[in-house]
mmCIF file of C-alpha atoms in Angstrom:
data_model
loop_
_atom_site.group_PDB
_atom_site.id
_atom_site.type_symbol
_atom_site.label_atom_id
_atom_site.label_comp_id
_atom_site.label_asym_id
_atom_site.label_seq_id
_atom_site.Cartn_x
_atom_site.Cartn_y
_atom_site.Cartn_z
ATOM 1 C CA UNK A 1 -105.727 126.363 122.463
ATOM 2 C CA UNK A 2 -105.383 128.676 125.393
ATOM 3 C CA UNK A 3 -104.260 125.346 127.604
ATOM 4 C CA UNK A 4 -101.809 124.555 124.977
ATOM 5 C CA UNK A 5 -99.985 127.824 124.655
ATOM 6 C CA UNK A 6 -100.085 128.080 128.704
ATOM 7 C CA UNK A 7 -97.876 124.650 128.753
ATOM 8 C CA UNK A 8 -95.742 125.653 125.853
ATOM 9 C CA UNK A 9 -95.087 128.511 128.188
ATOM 10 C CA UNK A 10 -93.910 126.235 130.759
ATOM 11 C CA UNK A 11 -91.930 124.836 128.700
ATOM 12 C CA UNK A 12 -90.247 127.279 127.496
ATOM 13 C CA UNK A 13 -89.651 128.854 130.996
ATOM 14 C CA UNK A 14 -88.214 125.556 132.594
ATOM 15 C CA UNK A 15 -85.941 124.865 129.702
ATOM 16 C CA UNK A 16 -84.540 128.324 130.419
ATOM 17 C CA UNK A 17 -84.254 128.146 133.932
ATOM 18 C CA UNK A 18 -82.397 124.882 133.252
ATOM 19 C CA UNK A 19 -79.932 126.746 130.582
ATOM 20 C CA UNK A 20 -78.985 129.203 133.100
ATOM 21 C CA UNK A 21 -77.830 127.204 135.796
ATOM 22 C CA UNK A 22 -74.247 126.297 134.701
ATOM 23 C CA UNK A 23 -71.561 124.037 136.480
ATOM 24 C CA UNK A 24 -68.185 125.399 137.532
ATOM 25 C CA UNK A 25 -65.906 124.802 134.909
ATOM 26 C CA UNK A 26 -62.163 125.001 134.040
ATOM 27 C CA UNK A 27 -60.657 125.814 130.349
ATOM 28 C CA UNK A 28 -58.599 122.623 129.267
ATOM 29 C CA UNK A 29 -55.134 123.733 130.044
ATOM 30 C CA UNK A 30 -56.099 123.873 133.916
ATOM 31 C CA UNK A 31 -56.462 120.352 133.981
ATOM 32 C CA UNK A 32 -54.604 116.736 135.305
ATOM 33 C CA UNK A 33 -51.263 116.801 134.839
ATOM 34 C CA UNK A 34 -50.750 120.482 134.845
ATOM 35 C CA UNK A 35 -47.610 122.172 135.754
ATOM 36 C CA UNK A 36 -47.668 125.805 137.387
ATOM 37 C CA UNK A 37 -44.985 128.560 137.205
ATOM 38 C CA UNK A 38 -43.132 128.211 140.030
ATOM 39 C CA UNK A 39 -41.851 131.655 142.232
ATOM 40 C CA UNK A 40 -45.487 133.344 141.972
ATOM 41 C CA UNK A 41 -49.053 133.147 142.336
ATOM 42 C CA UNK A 42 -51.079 131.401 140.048
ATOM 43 C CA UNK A 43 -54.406 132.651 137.953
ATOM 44 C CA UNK A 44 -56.838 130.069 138.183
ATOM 45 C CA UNK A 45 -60.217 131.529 135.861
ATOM 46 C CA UNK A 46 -63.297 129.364 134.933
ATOM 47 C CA UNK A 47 -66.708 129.781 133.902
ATOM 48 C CA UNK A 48 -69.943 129.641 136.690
ATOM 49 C CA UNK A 49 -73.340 131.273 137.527
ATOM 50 C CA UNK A 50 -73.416 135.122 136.948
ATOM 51 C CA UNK A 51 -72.725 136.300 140.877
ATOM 52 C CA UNK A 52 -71.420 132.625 142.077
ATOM 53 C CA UNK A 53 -69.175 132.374 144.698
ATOM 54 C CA UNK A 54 -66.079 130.361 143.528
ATOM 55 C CA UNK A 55 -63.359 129.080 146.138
ATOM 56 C CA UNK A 56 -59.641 126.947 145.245
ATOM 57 C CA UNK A 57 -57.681 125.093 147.284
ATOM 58 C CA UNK A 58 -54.526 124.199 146.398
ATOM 59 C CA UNK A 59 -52.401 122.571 148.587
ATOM 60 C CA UNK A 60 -53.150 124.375 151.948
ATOM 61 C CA UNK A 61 -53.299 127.445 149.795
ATOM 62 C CA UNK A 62 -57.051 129.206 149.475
ATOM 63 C CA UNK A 63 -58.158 131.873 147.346
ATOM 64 C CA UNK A 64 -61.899 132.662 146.160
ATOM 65 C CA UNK A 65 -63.511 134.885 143.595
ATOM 66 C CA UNK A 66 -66.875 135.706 142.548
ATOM 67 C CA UNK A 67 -68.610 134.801 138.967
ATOM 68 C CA UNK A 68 -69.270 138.374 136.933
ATOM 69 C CA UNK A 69 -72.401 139.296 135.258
ATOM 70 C CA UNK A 70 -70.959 137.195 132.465
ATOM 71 C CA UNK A 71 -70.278 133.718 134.326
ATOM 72 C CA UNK A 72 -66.363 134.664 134.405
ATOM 73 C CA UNK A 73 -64.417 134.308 137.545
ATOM 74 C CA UNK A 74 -60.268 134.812 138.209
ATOM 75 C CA UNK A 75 -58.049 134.324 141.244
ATOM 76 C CA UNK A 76 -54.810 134.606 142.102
ATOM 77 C CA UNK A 77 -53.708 131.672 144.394
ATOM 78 C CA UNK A 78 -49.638 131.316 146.220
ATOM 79 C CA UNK A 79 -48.195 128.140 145.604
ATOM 80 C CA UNK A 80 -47.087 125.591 147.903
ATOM 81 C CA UNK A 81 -43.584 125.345 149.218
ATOM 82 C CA UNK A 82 -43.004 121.952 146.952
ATOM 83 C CA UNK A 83 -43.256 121.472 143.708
ATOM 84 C CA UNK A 84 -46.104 118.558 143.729
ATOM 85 C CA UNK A 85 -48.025 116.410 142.959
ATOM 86 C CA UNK A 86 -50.653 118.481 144.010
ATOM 87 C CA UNK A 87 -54.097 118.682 144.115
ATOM 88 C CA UNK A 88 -56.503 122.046 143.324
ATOM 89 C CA UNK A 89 -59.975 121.477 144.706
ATOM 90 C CA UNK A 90 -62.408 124.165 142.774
ATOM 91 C CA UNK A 91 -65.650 124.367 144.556
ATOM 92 C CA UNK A 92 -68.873 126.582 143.806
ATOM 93 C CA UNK A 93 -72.259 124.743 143.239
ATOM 94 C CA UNK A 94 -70.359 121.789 142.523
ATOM 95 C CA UNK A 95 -66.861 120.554 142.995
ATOM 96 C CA UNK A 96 -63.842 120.209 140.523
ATOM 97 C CA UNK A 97 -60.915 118.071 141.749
ATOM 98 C CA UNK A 98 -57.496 118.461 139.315
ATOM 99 C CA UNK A 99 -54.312 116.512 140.465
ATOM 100 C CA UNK A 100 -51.128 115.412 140.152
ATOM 101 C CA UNK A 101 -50.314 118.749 139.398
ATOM 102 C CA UNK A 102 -46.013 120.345 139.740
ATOM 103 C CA UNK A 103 -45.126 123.212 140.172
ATOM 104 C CA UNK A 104 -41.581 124.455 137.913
ATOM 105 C CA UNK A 105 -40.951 126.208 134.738
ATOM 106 C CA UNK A 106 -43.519 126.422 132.354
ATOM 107 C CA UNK A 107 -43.073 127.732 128.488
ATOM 108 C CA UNK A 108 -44.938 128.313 125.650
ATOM 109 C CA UNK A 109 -43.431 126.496 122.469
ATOM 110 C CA UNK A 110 -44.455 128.350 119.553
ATOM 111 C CA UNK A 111 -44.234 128.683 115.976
ATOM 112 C CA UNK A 112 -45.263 126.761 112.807
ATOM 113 C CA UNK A 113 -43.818 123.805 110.829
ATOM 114 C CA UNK A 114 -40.933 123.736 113.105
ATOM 115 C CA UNK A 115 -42.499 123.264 116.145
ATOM 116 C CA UNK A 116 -45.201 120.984 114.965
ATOM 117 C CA UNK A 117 -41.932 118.148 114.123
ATOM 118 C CA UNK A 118 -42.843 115.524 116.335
ATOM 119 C CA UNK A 119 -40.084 113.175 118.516
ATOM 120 C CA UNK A 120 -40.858 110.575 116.190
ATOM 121 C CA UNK A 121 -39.589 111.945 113.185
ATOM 122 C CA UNK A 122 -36.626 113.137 115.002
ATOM 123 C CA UNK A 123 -32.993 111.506 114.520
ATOM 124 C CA UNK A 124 -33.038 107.551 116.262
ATOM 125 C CA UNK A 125 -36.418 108.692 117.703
ATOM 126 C CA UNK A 126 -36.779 104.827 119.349
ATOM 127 C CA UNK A 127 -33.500 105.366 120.823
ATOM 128 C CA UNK A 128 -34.846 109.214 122.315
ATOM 129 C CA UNK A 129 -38.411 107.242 123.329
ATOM 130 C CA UNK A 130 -37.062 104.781 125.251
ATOM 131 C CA UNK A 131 -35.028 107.089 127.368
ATOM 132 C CA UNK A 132 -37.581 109.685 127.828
ATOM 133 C CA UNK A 133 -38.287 109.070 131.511
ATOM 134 C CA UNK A 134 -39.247 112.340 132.553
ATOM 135 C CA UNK A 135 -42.085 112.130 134.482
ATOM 136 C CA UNK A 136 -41.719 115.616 135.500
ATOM 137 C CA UNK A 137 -42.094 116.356 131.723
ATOM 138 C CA UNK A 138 -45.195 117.325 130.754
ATOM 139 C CA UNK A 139 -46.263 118.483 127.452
ATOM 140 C CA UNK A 140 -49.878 120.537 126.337
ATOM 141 C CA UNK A 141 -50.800 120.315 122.951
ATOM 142 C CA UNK A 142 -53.042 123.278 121.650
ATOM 143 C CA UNK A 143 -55.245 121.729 118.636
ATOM 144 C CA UNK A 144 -54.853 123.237 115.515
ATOM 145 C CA UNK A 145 -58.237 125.061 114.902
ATOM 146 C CA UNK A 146 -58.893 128.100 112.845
ATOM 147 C CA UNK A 147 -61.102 131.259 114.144
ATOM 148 C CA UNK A 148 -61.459 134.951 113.212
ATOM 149 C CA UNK A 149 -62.119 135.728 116.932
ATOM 150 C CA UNK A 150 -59.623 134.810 120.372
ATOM 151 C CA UNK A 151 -61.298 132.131 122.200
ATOM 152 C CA UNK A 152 -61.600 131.478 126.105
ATOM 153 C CA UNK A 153 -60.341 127.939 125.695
ATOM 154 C CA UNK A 154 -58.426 125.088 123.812
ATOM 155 C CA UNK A 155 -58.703 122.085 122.783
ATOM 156 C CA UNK A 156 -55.961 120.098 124.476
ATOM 157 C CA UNK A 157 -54.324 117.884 127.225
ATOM 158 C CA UNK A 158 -51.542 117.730 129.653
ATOM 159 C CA UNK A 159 -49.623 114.573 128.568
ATOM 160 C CA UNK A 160 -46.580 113.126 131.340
ATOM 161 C CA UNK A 161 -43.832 112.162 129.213
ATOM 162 C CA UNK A 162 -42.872 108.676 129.288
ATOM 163 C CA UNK A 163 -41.317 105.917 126.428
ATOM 164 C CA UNK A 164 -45.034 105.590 125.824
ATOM 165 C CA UNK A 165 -46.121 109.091 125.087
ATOM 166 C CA UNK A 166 -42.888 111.363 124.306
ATOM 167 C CA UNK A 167 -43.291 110.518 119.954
ATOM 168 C CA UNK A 168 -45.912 113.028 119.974
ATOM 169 C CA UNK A 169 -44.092 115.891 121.959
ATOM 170 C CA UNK A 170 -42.685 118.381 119.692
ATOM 171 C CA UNK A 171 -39.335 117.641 119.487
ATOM 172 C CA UNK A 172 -38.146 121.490 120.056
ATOM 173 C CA UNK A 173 -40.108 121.795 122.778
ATOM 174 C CA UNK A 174 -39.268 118.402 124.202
ATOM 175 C CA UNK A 175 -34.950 118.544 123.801
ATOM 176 C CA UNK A 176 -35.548 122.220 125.273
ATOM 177 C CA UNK A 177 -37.289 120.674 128.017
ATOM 178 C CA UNK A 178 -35.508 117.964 129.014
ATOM 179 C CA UNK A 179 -32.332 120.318 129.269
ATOM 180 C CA UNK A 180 -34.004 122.874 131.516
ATOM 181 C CA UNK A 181 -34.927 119.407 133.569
ATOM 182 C CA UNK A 182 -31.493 118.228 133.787
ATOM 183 C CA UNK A 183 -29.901 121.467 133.994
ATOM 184 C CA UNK A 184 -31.752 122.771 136.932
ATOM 185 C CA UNK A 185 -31.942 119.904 139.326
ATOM 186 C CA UNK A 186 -34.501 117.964 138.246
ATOM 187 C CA UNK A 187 -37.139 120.486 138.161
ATOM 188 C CA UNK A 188 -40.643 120.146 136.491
ATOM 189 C CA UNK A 189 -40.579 121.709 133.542
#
């Protein structure tokens, strides 16, 4: 009995000590595909070990941070003079790699019924898909999810827009778009 308890023990202790270590990770809307407010710096946060030294590289930009007592980290980066594709390079214990990332004008599309109206229910949406283009279009779709409490991250993808993939933009969010794109030069938006 007294064996048996001593390697439950050890069990229990190395299961632990494998809980605590935890990758570097990103919340979903830093990821591929990403565009980045252009004209100032960018807050990059994550999750890592409690006390882990966390360094980003974006461009030939640098910034680090280190993890709090709760395995949250935030940094402030500059952005490159371009506006991408870029690649962010988030290292600590192990390495994150996020590309093709712009930098332009990025914003937040919100409301209910409205903005959930897809481009494919919008008027001649064949005719609006196969124009749409825009690679420097990018839509992120928050899932619908219900919770009593704010949460650290989505559920949710960076999407380029193409002929292929612009049906499932919203279609606010997507005319708005596209005229900020045309208006202003081609930027990402």
């Amino acid at each position: 009995m007294k064996q048996h308890l001593r390697s439950s023990s050890l069990l229990l202790f190395l299961g632990a000590s494998t809980l605590a270590h935890a990758d570097v990770r990103l919340p979903a809307i830093l990821s591929d595909h990403m565009v980045l407010q252009a004209g100032k710096p960018a807050t990059l946060w994550g999750w890592a070990d409690p006390g882990e030294k966390v360094s980003a590289q974006l461009g030939d930009k640098k910034a680090e941070a280190t993890a709090t007592a709760d395995g949250k980290w935030s940094l402030k980066i500059a952005l490159p003079n371009q506006d991408g594709p870029l690649q962010l390079q988030i290292q600590g214990k192990n390495t994150l790699t996020v590309t093709d990332i712009l930098v332009g004008e990025v914003w937040l599309c919100s409301g209910q019924s409205n903005m959930e109206w897809p481009v494919s229910k919008a008027l001649e949406p064949d005719k609006e898909a196969a124009a749409a283009n825009f690679p420097k279009i990018r839509h992120f779709k928050v899932a619908n999810t219900v919770s009593p409490t704010p949460k650290d991250d989505v559920k949710g993808s960076w999407v380029v827009c193409s002929p292929q993939t612009v049906q499932n933009f919203t279609a606010v969010g997507y005319f708005f778009g596209r005229e900020l794109h045309q208006q202003l030069n081609q930027v990402p938006v």
